[in-house]
Amino acid sequence: MNPRARALQSLIRLRKTEVDQARAELGRVLAQERAAEMQLAQSRQQLENEQREVTAGRTSMEDFRVWLPAGRAAIERAHRLVFEAQQVTDQARAALTQANAALKAAEAVLARWQEEEREKEARREQNEVDDLSRRVRRVFG
């Protein structure tokens, strides 16, 4: 195999590895984002539960008033974590997109080179046929 073809195929393997790594990273950060969203949902649910307890008379308004700042702080923290996780997810998506683009570019370069090689071979074969045809005409012509 031609050294250039080997180099391009090695580059493609490297790019595929990068795509796999970027895909795995995206999966990891998506899981973190889902966990952050679940934490936010749980914090909001806790606030709703506490409000129901007060409304039902099972918890005093004073206890709710004491708990409320901590509950709101938990919701705010969870909301911030979701926002940060979404940013990390966006970056991971961008990295995957970039890795895919680099892979496609390397594959395109290899395909273009292979096509050029096929064209060169076809021209060589045609030149041989033409040369042979000229010789036959000289001998028999």
PDB file of N, CA and C in Angstrom, residues 18-100:
ATOM      1  N   GLU A  18     -11.147   9.880  18.005  1.00  0.00           N
ATOM      2  CA  GLU A  18     -11.558  11.174  18.563  1.00  0.00           C
ATOM      3  C   GLU A  18     -13.078  11.305  18.597  1.00  0.00           C
ATOM      4  N   VAL A  19     -13.743  10.832  17.548  1.00  0.00           N
ATOM      5  CA  VAL A  19     -15.212  10.867  17.521  1.00  0.00           C
ATOM      6  C   VAL A  19     -15.769   9.986  18.643  1.00  0.00           C
ATOM      7  N   ASP A  20     -15.207   8.800  18.797  1.00  0.00           N
ATOM      8  CA  ASP A  20     -15.670   7.900  19.865  1.00  0.00           C
ATOM      9  C   ASP A  20     -15.478   8.529  21.242  1.00  0.00           C
ATOM     10  N   GLN A  21     -14.336   9.162  21.441  1.00  0.00           N
ATOM     11  CA  GLN A  21     -14.075   9.818  22.725  1.00  0.00           C
ATOM     12  C   GLN A  21     -15.030  10.990  22.953  1.00  0.00           C
ATOM     13  N   ALA A  22     -15.272  11.765  21.915  1.00  0.00           N
ATOM     14  CA  ALA A  22     -16.188  12.906  22.032  1.00  0.00           C
ATOM     15  C   ALA A  22     -17.609  12.420  22.304  1.00  0.00           C
ATOM     16  N   ARG A  23     -17.988  11.328  21.656  1.00  0.00           N
ATOM     17  CA  ARG A  23     -19.322  10.757  21.876  1.00  0.00           C
ATOM     18  C   ARG A  23     -19.455  10.253  23.321  1.00  0.00           C
ATOM     19  N   ALA A  24     -18.420   9.598  23.817  1.00  0.00           N
ATOM     20  CA  ALA A  24     -18.438   9.107  25.202  1.00  0.00           C
ATOM     21  C   ALA A  24     -18.510  10.274  26.190  1.00  0.00           C
ATOM     22  N   GLU A  25     -17.756  11.320  25.900  1.00  0.00           N
ATOM     23  CA  GLU A  25     -17.778  12.507  26.770  1.00  0.00           C
ATOM     24  C   GLU A  25     -19.163  13.148  26.765  1.00  0.00           C
ATOM     25  N   LEU A  26     -19.771  13.220  25.605  1.00  0.00           N
ATOM     26  CA  LEU A  26     -21.118  13.777  25.531  1.00  0.00           C
ATOM     27  C   LEU A  26     -22.080  12.934  26.355  1.00  0.00           C
ATOM     28  N   GLY A  27     -21.975  11.639  26.270  1.00  0.00           N
ATOM     29  CA  GLY A  27     -22.822  10.761  27.078  1.00  0.00           C
ATOM     30  C   GLY A  27     -22.624  10.999  28.566  1.00  0.00           C
ATOM     31  N   ARG A  28     -21.371  11.165  28.963  1.00  0.00           N
ATOM     32  CA  ARG A  28     -21.054  11.407  30.372  1.00  0.00           C
ATOM     33  C   ARG A  28     -21.654  12.722  30.857  1.00  0.00           C
ATOM     34  N   VAL A  29     -21.492  13.787  30.089  1.00  0.00           N
ATOM     35  CA  VAL A  29     -21.994  15.092  30.537  1.00  0.00           C
ATOM     36  C   VAL A  29     -23.515  15.165  30.446  1.00  0.00           C
ATOM     37  N   LEU A  30     -24.098  14.428  29.498  1.00  0.00           N
ATOM     38  CA  LEU A  30     -25.565  14.366  29.447  1.00  0.00           C
ATOM     39  C   LEU A  30     -26.111  13.688  30.701  1.00  0.00           C
ATOM     40  N   ALA A  31     -25.421  12.663  31.164  1.00  0.00           N
ATOM     41  CA  ALA A  31     -25.833  11.998  32.412  1.00  0.00           C
ATOM     42  C   ALA A  31     -25.733  12.966  33.580  1.00  0.00           C
ATOM     43  N   GLN A  32     -24.683  13.769  33.615  1.00  0.00           N
ATOM     44  CA  GLN A  32     -24.542  14.769  34.675  1.00  0.00           C
ATOM     45  C   GLN A  32     -25.650  15.817  34.587  1.00  0.00           C
ATOM     46  N   GLU A  33     -25.989  16.210  33.375  1.00  0.00           N
ATOM     47  CA  GLU A  33     -27.062  17.186  33.191  1.00  0.00           C
ATOM     48  C   GLU A  33     -28.391  16.607  33.677  1.00  0.00           C
ATOM     49  N   ARG A  34     -28.655  15.347  33.329  1.00  0.00           N
ATOM     50  CA  ARG A  34     -29.897  14.711  33.796  1.00  0.00           C
ATOM     51  C   ARG A  34     -29.928  14.621  35.319  1.00  0.00           C
ATOM     52  N   ALA A  35     -28.798  14.308  35.915  1.00  0.00           N
ATOM     53  CA  ALA A  35     -28.737  14.231  37.380  1.00  0.00           C
ATOM     54  C   ALA A  35     -29.010  15.600  38.003  1.00  0.00           C
ATOM     55  N   ALA A  36     -28.468  16.645  37.393  1.00  0.00           N
ATOM     56  CA  ALA A  36     -28.708  18.003  37.901  1.00  0.00           C
ATOM     57  C   ALA A  36     -30.181  18.373  37.742  1.00  0.00           C
ATOM     58  N   GLU A  37     -30.770  17.997  36.621  1.00  0.00           N
ATOM     59  CA  GLU A  37     -32.192  18.275  36.411  1.00  0.00           C
ATOM     60  C   GLU A  37     -33.058  17.523  37.416  1.00  0.00           C
ATOM     61  N   MET A  38     -32.668  16.284  37.723  1.00  0.00           N
ATOM     62  CA  MET A  38     -33.409  15.513  38.718  1.00  0.00           C
ATOM     63  C   MET A  38     -33.303  16.156  40.092  1.00  0.00           C
ATOM     64  N   GLN A  39     -32.111  16.656  40.420  1.00  0.00           N
ATOM     65  CA  GLN A  39     -31.932  17.331  41.702  1.00  0.00           C
ATOM     66  C   GLN A  39     -32.812  18.580  41.774  1.00  0.00           C
ATOM     67  N   LEU A  40     -32.880  19.323  40.683  1.00  0.00           N
ATOM     68  CA  LEU A  40     -33.740  20.508  40.639  1.00  0.00           C
ATOM     69  C   LEU A  40     -35.202  20.107  40.822  1.00  0.00           C
ATOM     70  N   ALA A  41     -35.624  19.064  40.133  1.00  0.00           N
ATOM     71  CA  ALA A  41     -37.007  18.597  40.256  1.00  0.00           C
ATOM     72  C   ALA A  41     -37.299  18.155  41.692  1.00  0.00           C
ATOM     73  N   GLN A  42     -36.353  17.478  42.312  1.00  0.00           N
ATOM     74  CA  GLN A  42     -36.543  17.039  43.702  1.00  0.00           C
ATOM     75  C   GLN A  42     -36.633  18.234  44.644  1.00  0.00           C
ATOM     76  N   SER A  43     -35.813  19.229  44.418  1.00  0.00           N
ATOM     77  CA  SER A  43     -35.846  20.430  45.273  1.00  0.00           C
ATOM     78  C   SER A  43     -37.180  21.154  45.124  1.00  0.00           C
ATOM     79  N   ARG A  44     -37.647  21.254  43.902  1.00  0.00           N
ATOM     80  CA  ARG A  44     -38.952  21.894  43.672  1.00  0.00           C
ATOM     81  C   ARG A  44     -40.077  21.067  44.291  1.00  0.00           C
ATOM     82  N   GLN A  45     -39.974  19.746  44.148  1.00  0.00           N
ATOM     83  CA  GLN A  45     -40.983  18.867  44.734  1.00  0.00           C
ATOM     84  C   GLN A  45     -40.999  19.002  46.249  1.00  0.00           C
ATOM     85  N   GLN A  46     -39.830  19.132  46.848  1.00  0.00           N
ATOM     86  CA  GLN A  46     -39.749  19.306  48.303  1.00  0.00           C
ATOM     87  C   GLN A  46     -40.463  20.588  48.727  1.00  0.00           C
ATOM     88  N   LEU A  47     -40.291  21.661  47.962  1.00  0.00           N
ATOM     89  CA  LEU A  47     -40.986  22.914  48.274  1.00  0.00           C
ATOM     90  C   LEU A  47     -42.499  22.710  48.187  1.00  0.00           C
ATOM     91  N   GLU A  48     -42.951  22.042  47.132  1.00  0.00           N
ATOM     92  CA  GLU A  48     -44.382  21.784  46.991  1.00  0.00           C
ATOM     93  C   GLU A  48     -44.907  20.929  48.141  1.00  0.00           C
ATOM     94  N   ASN A  49     -44.136  19.924  48.524  1.00  0.00           N
ATOM     95  CA  ASN A  49     -44.538  19.070  49.642  1.00  0.00           C
ATOM     96  C   ASN A  49     -44.661  19.869  50.940  1.00  0.00           C
ATOM     97  N   GLU A  50     -43.682  20.723  51.176  1.00  0.00           N
ATOM     98  CA  GLU A  50     -43.718  21.544  52.391  1.00  0.00           C
ATOM     99  C   GLU A  50     -44.921  22.484  52.378  1.00  0.00           C
ATOM    100  N   GLN A  51     -45.218  23.045  51.200  1.00  0.00           N
ATOM    101  CA  GLN A  51     -46.388  23.927  51.101  1.00  0.00           C
ATOM    102  C   GLN A  51     -47.678  23.146  51.354  1.00  0.00           C
ATOM    103  N   ARG A  52     -47.772  21.928  50.848  1.00  0.00           N
ATOM    104  CA  ARG A  52     -48.958  21.102  51.094  1.00  0.00           C
ATOM    105  C   ARG A  52     -49.101  20.763  52.568  1.00  0.00           C
ATOM    106  N   GLU A  53     -47.973  20.500  53.215  1.00  0.00           N
ATOM    107  CA  GLU A  53     -48.007  20.180  54.642  1.00  0.00           C
ATOM    108  C   GLU A  53     -48.547  21.353  55.451  1.00  0.00           C
ATOM    109  N   VAL A  54     -48.148  22.554  55.081  1.00  0.00           N
ATOM    110  CA  VAL A  54     -48.643  23.753  55.777  1.00  0.00           C
ATOM    111  C   VAL A  54     -50.132  23.924  55.492  1.00  0.00           C
ATOM    112  N   THR A  55     -50.506  23.791  54.223  1.00  0.00           N
ATOM    113  CA  THR A  55     -51.907  23.962  53.830  1.00  0.00           C
ATOM    114  C   THR A  55     -52.801  22.938  54.530  1.00  0.00           C
ATOM    115  N   ALA A  56     -52.291  21.733  54.674  1.00  0.00           N
ATOM    116  CA  ALA A  56     -53.073  20.676  55.320  1.00  0.00           C
ATOM    117  C   ALA A  56     -53.069  20.802  56.841  1.00  0.00           C
ATOM    118  N   GLY A  57     -52.231  21.672  57.365  1.00  0.00           N
ATOM    119  CA  GLY A  57     -52.173  21.873  58.804  1.00  0.00           C
ATOM    120  C   GLY A  57     -51.293  20.868  59.528  1.00  0.00           C
ATOM    121  N   ARG A  58     -50.496  20.092  58.804  1.00  0.00           N
ATOM    122  CA  ARG A  58     -49.617  19.110  59.444  1.00  0.00           C
ATOM    123  C   ARG A  58     -48.288  19.729  59.850  1.00  0.00           C
ATOM    124  N   THR A  59     -47.991  20.934  59.333  1.00  0.00           N
ATOM    125  CA  THR A  59     -46.779  21.673  59.684  1.00  0.00           C
ATOM    126  C   THR A  59     -47.211  23.101  59.991  1.00  0.00           C
ATOM    127  N   SER A  60     -46.535  23.680  60.980  1.00  0.00           N
ATOM    128  CA  SER A  60     -46.901  25.059  61.335  1.00  0.00           C
ATOM    129  C   SER A  60     -46.310  26.028  60.321  1.00  0.00           C
ATOM    130  N   MET A  61     -46.949  27.167  60.222  1.00  0.00           N
ATOM    131  CA  MET A  61     -46.466  28.219  59.326  1.00  0.00           C
ATOM    132  C   MET A  61     -45.077  28.670  59.782  1.00  0.00           C
ATOM    133  N   GLU A  62     -44.840  28.686  61.072  1.00  0.00           N
ATOM    134  CA  GLU A  62     -43.535  29.098  61.598  1.00  0.00           C
ATOM    135  C   GLU A  62     -42.449  28.130  61.146  1.00  0.00           C
ATOM    136  N   ASP A  63     -42.723  26.824  61.213  1.00  0.00           N
ATOM    137  CA  ASP A  63     -41.739  25.828  60.750  1.00  0.00           C
ATOM    138  C   ASP A  63     -41.457  25.994  59.251  1.00  0.00           C
ATOM    139  N   PHE A  64     -42.509  26.262  58.492  1.00  0.00           N
ATOM    140  CA  PHE A  64     -42.346  26.465  57.057  1.00  0.00           C
ATOM    141  C   PHE A  64     -41.509  27.709  56.798  1.00  0.00           C
ATOM    142  N   ARG A  65     -41.789  28.777  57.543  1.00  0.00           N
ATOM    143  CA  ARG A  65     -41.051  30.027  57.375  1.00  0.00           C
ATOM    144  C   ARG A  65     -39.565  29.820  57.682  1.00  0.00           C
ATOM    145  N   VAL A  66     -39.257  28.992  58.663  1.00  0.00           N
ATOM    146  CA  VAL A  66     -37.859  28.710  59.011  1.00  0.00           C
ATOM    147  C   VAL A  66     -37.204  27.863  57.912  1.00  0.00           C
ATOM    148  N   TRP A  67     -37.966  26.904  57.379  1.00  0.00           N
ATOM    149  CA  TRP A  67     -37.414  26.009  56.358  1.00  0.00           C
ATOM    150  C   TRP A  67     -37.278  26.690  54.992  1.00  0.00           C
ATOM    151  N   LEU A  68     -38.144  27.621  54.666  1.00  0.00           N
ATOM    152  CA  LEU A  68     -38.242  28.197  53.325  1.00  0.00           C
ATOM    153  C   LEU A  68     -36.924  28.753  52.772  1.00  0.00           C
ATOM    154  N   PRO A  69     -36.128  29.515  53.498  1.00  0.00           N
ATOM    155  CA  PRO A  69     -34.857  30.005  52.915  1.00  0.00           C
ATOM    156  C   PRO A  69     -33.934  28.859  52.470  1.00  0.00           C
ATOM    157  N   ALA A  70     -33.877  27.804  53.263  1.00  0.00           N
ATOM    158  CA  ALA A  70     -33.035  26.660  52.891  1.00  0.00           C
ATOM    159  C   ALA A  70     -33.597  25.973  51.649  1.00  0.00           C
ATOM    160  N   GLY A  71     -34.910  25.863  51.575  1.00  0.00           N
ATOM    161  CA  GLY A  71     -35.540  25.248  50.412  1.00  0.00           C
ATOM    162  C   GLY A  71     -35.304  26.051  49.149  1.00  0.00           C
ATOM    163  N   ARG A  72     -35.460  27.352  49.259  1.00  0.00           N
ATOM    164  CA  ARG A  72     -35.203  28.225  48.101  1.00  0.00           C
ATOM    165  C   ARG A  72     -33.725  28.184  47.691  1.00  0.00           C
ATOM    166  N   ALA A  73     -32.847  28.146  48.671  1.00  0.00           N
ATOM    167  CA  ALA A  73     -31.409  28.068  48.374  1.00  0.00           C
ATOM    168  C   ALA A  73     -31.079  26.766  47.653  1.00  0.00           C
ATOM    169  N   ALA A  74     -31.717  25.676  48.070  1.00  0.00           N
ATOM    170  CA  ALA A  74     -31.479  24.379  47.411  1.00  0.00           C
ATOM    171  C   ALA A  74     -31.956  24.434  45.967  1.00  0.00           C
ATOM    172  N   ILE A  75     -33.107  25.068  45.737  1.00  0.00           N
ATOM    173  CA  ILE A  75     -33.618  25.202  44.372  1.00  0.00           C
ATOM    174  C   ILE A  75     -32.674  26.061  43.542  1.00  0.00           C
ATOM    175  N   GLU A  76     -32.199  27.146  44.097  1.00  0.00           N
ATOM    176  CA  GLU A  76     -31.286  28.030  43.374  1.00  0.00           C
ATOM    177  C   GLU A  76     -29.971  27.318  43.036  1.00  0.00           C
ATOM    178  N   ARG A  77     -29.431  26.568  44.006  1.00  0.00           N
ATOM    179  CA  ARG A  77     -28.198  25.801  43.744  1.00  0.00           C
ATOM    180  C   ARG A  77     -28.425  24.785  42.626  1.00  0.00           C
ATOM    181  N   ALA A  78     -29.540  24.075  42.715  1.00  0.00           N
ATOM    182  CA  ALA A  78     -29.842  23.059  41.705  1.00  0.00           C
ATOM    183  C   ALA A  78     -30.042  23.710  40.334  1.00  0.00           C
ATOM    184  N   HIS A  79     -30.694  24.857  40.330  1.00  0.00           N
ATOM    185  CA  HIS A  79     -30.904  25.574  39.066  1.00  0.00           C
ATOM    186  C   HIS A  79     -29.557  25.987  38.463  1.00  0.00           C
ATOM    187  N   ARG A  80     -28.653  26.462  39.284  1.00  0.00           N
ATOM    188  CA  ARG A  80     -27.323  26.868  38.825  1.00  0.00           C
ATOM    189  C   ARG A  80     -26.552  25.657  38.282  1.00  0.00           C
ATOM    190  N   LEU A  81     -26.675  24.520  38.970  1.00  0.00           N
ATOM    191  CA  LEU A  81     -25.992  23.306  38.509  1.00  0.00           C
ATOM    192  C   LEU A  81     -26.538  22.841  37.161  1.00  0.00           C
ATOM    193  N   VAL A  82     -27.845  22.963  36.965  1.00  0.00           N
ATOM    194  CA  VAL A  82     -28.440  22.603  35.668  1.00  0.00           C
ATOM    195  C   VAL A  82     -27.891  23.520  34.587  1.00  0.00           C
ATOM    196  N   PHE A  83     -27.848  24.806  34.855  1.00  0.00           N
ATOM    197  CA  PHE A  83     -27.333  25.764  33.875  1.00  0.00           C
ATOM    198  C   PHE A  83     -25.884  25.446  33.510  1.00  0.00           C
ATOM    199  N   GLU A  84     -25.060  25.195  34.514  1.00  0.00           N
ATOM    200  CA  GLU A  84     -23.651  24.871  34.267  1.00  0.00           C
ATOM    201  C   GLU A  84     -23.531  23.560  33.490  1.00  0.00           C
ATOM    202  N   ALA A  85     -24.343  22.579  33.848  1.00  0.00           N
ATOM    203  CA  ALA A  85     -24.308  21.291  33.147  1.00  0.00           C
ATOM    204  C   ALA A  85     -24.725  21.462  31.688  1.00  0.00           C
ATOM    205  N   GLN A  86     -25.696  22.324  31.439  1.00  0.00           N
ATOM    206  CA  GLN A  86     -26.123  22.577  30.059  1.00  0.00           C
ATOM    207  C   GLN A  86     -25.004  23.219  29.247  1.00  0.00           C
ATOM    208  N   GLN A  87     -24.253  24.101  29.872  1.00  0.00           N
ATOM    209  CA  GLN A  87     -23.123  24.719  29.168  1.00  0.00           C
ATOM    210  C   GLN A  87     -22.063  23.679  28.820  1.00  0.00           C
ATOM    211  N   VAL A  88     -21.767  22.791  29.765  1.00  0.00           N
ATOM    212  CA  VAL A  88     -20.782  21.738  29.519  1.00  0.00           C
ATOM    213  C   VAL A  88     -21.285  20.806  28.412  1.00  0.00           C
ATOM    214  N   THR A  89     -22.575  20.507  28.425  1.00  0.00           N
ATOM    215  CA  THR A  89     -23.165  19.664  27.389  1.00  0.00           C
ATOM    216  C   THR A  89     -23.048  20.333  26.025  1.00  0.00           C
ATOM    217  N   ASP A  90     -23.311  21.629  25.973  1.00  0.00           N
ATOM    218  CA  ASP A  90     -23.170  22.358  24.708  1.00  0.00           C
ATOM    219  C   ASP A  90     -21.739  22.289  24.191  1.00  0.00           C
ATOM    220  N   GLN A  91     -20.772  22.412  25.093  1.00  0.00           N
ATOM    221  CA  GLN A  91     -19.364  22.322  24.686  1.00  0.00           C
ATOM    222  C   GLN A  91     -19.033  20.922  24.179  1.00  0.00           C
ATOM    223  N   ALA A  92     -19.569  19.915  24.842  1.00  0.00           N
ATOM    224  CA  ALA A  92     -19.311  18.534  24.420  1.00  0.00           C
ATOM    225  C   ALA A  92     -19.956  18.261  23.057  1.00  0.00           C
ATOM    226  N   ARG A  93     -21.137  18.810  22.834  1.00  0.00           N
ATOM    227  CA  ARG A  93     -21.780  18.662  21.523  1.00  0.00           C
ATOM    228  C   ARG A  93     -20.926  19.327  20.441  1.00  0.00           C
ATOM    229  N   ALA A  94     -20.420  20.503  20.751  1.00  0.00           N
ATOM    230  CA  ALA A  94     -19.574  21.214  19.783  1.00  0.00           C
ATOM    231  C   ALA A  94     -18.305  20.413  19.497  1.00  0.00           C
ATOM    232  N   ALA A  95     -17.724  19.810  20.528  1.00  0.00           N
ATOM    233  CA  ALA A  95     -16.521  18.995  20.329  1.00  0.00           C
ATOM    234  C   ALA A  95     -16.831  17.780  19.463  1.00  0.00           C
ATOM    235  N   LEU A  96     -17.987  17.167  19.676  1.00  0.00           N
ATOM    236  CA  LEU A  96     -18.380  16.017  18.848  1.00  0.00           C
ATOM    237  C   LEU A  96     -18.599  16.458  17.403  1.00  0.00           C
ATOM    238  N   THR A  97     -19.239  17.583  17.217  1.00  0.00           N
ATOM    239  CA  THR A  97     -19.467  18.105  15.867  1.00  0.00           C
ATOM    240  C   THR A  97     -18.132  18.362  15.172  1.00  0.00           C
ATOM    241  N   GLN A  98     -17.201  18.941  15.893  1.00  0.00           N
ATOM    242  CA  GLN A  98     -15.877  19.234  15.330  1.00  0.00           C
ATOM    243  C   GLN A  98     -15.138  17.929  14.997  1.00  0.00           C
ATOM    244  N   ALA A  99     -15.218  16.952  15.890  1.00  0.00           N
ATOM    245  CA  ALA A  99     -14.546  15.672  15.641  1.00  0.00           C
ATOM    246  C   ALA A  99     -15.148  14.978  14.420  1.00  0.00           C
ATOM    247  N   ASN A 100     -16.477  15.030  14.297  1.00  0.00           N
ATOM    248  CA  ASN A 100     -17.130  14.444  13.113  1.00  0.00           C
ATOM    249  C   ASN A 100     -16.701  15.158  11.843  1.00  0.00           C
TER     250      ASN A 100
END
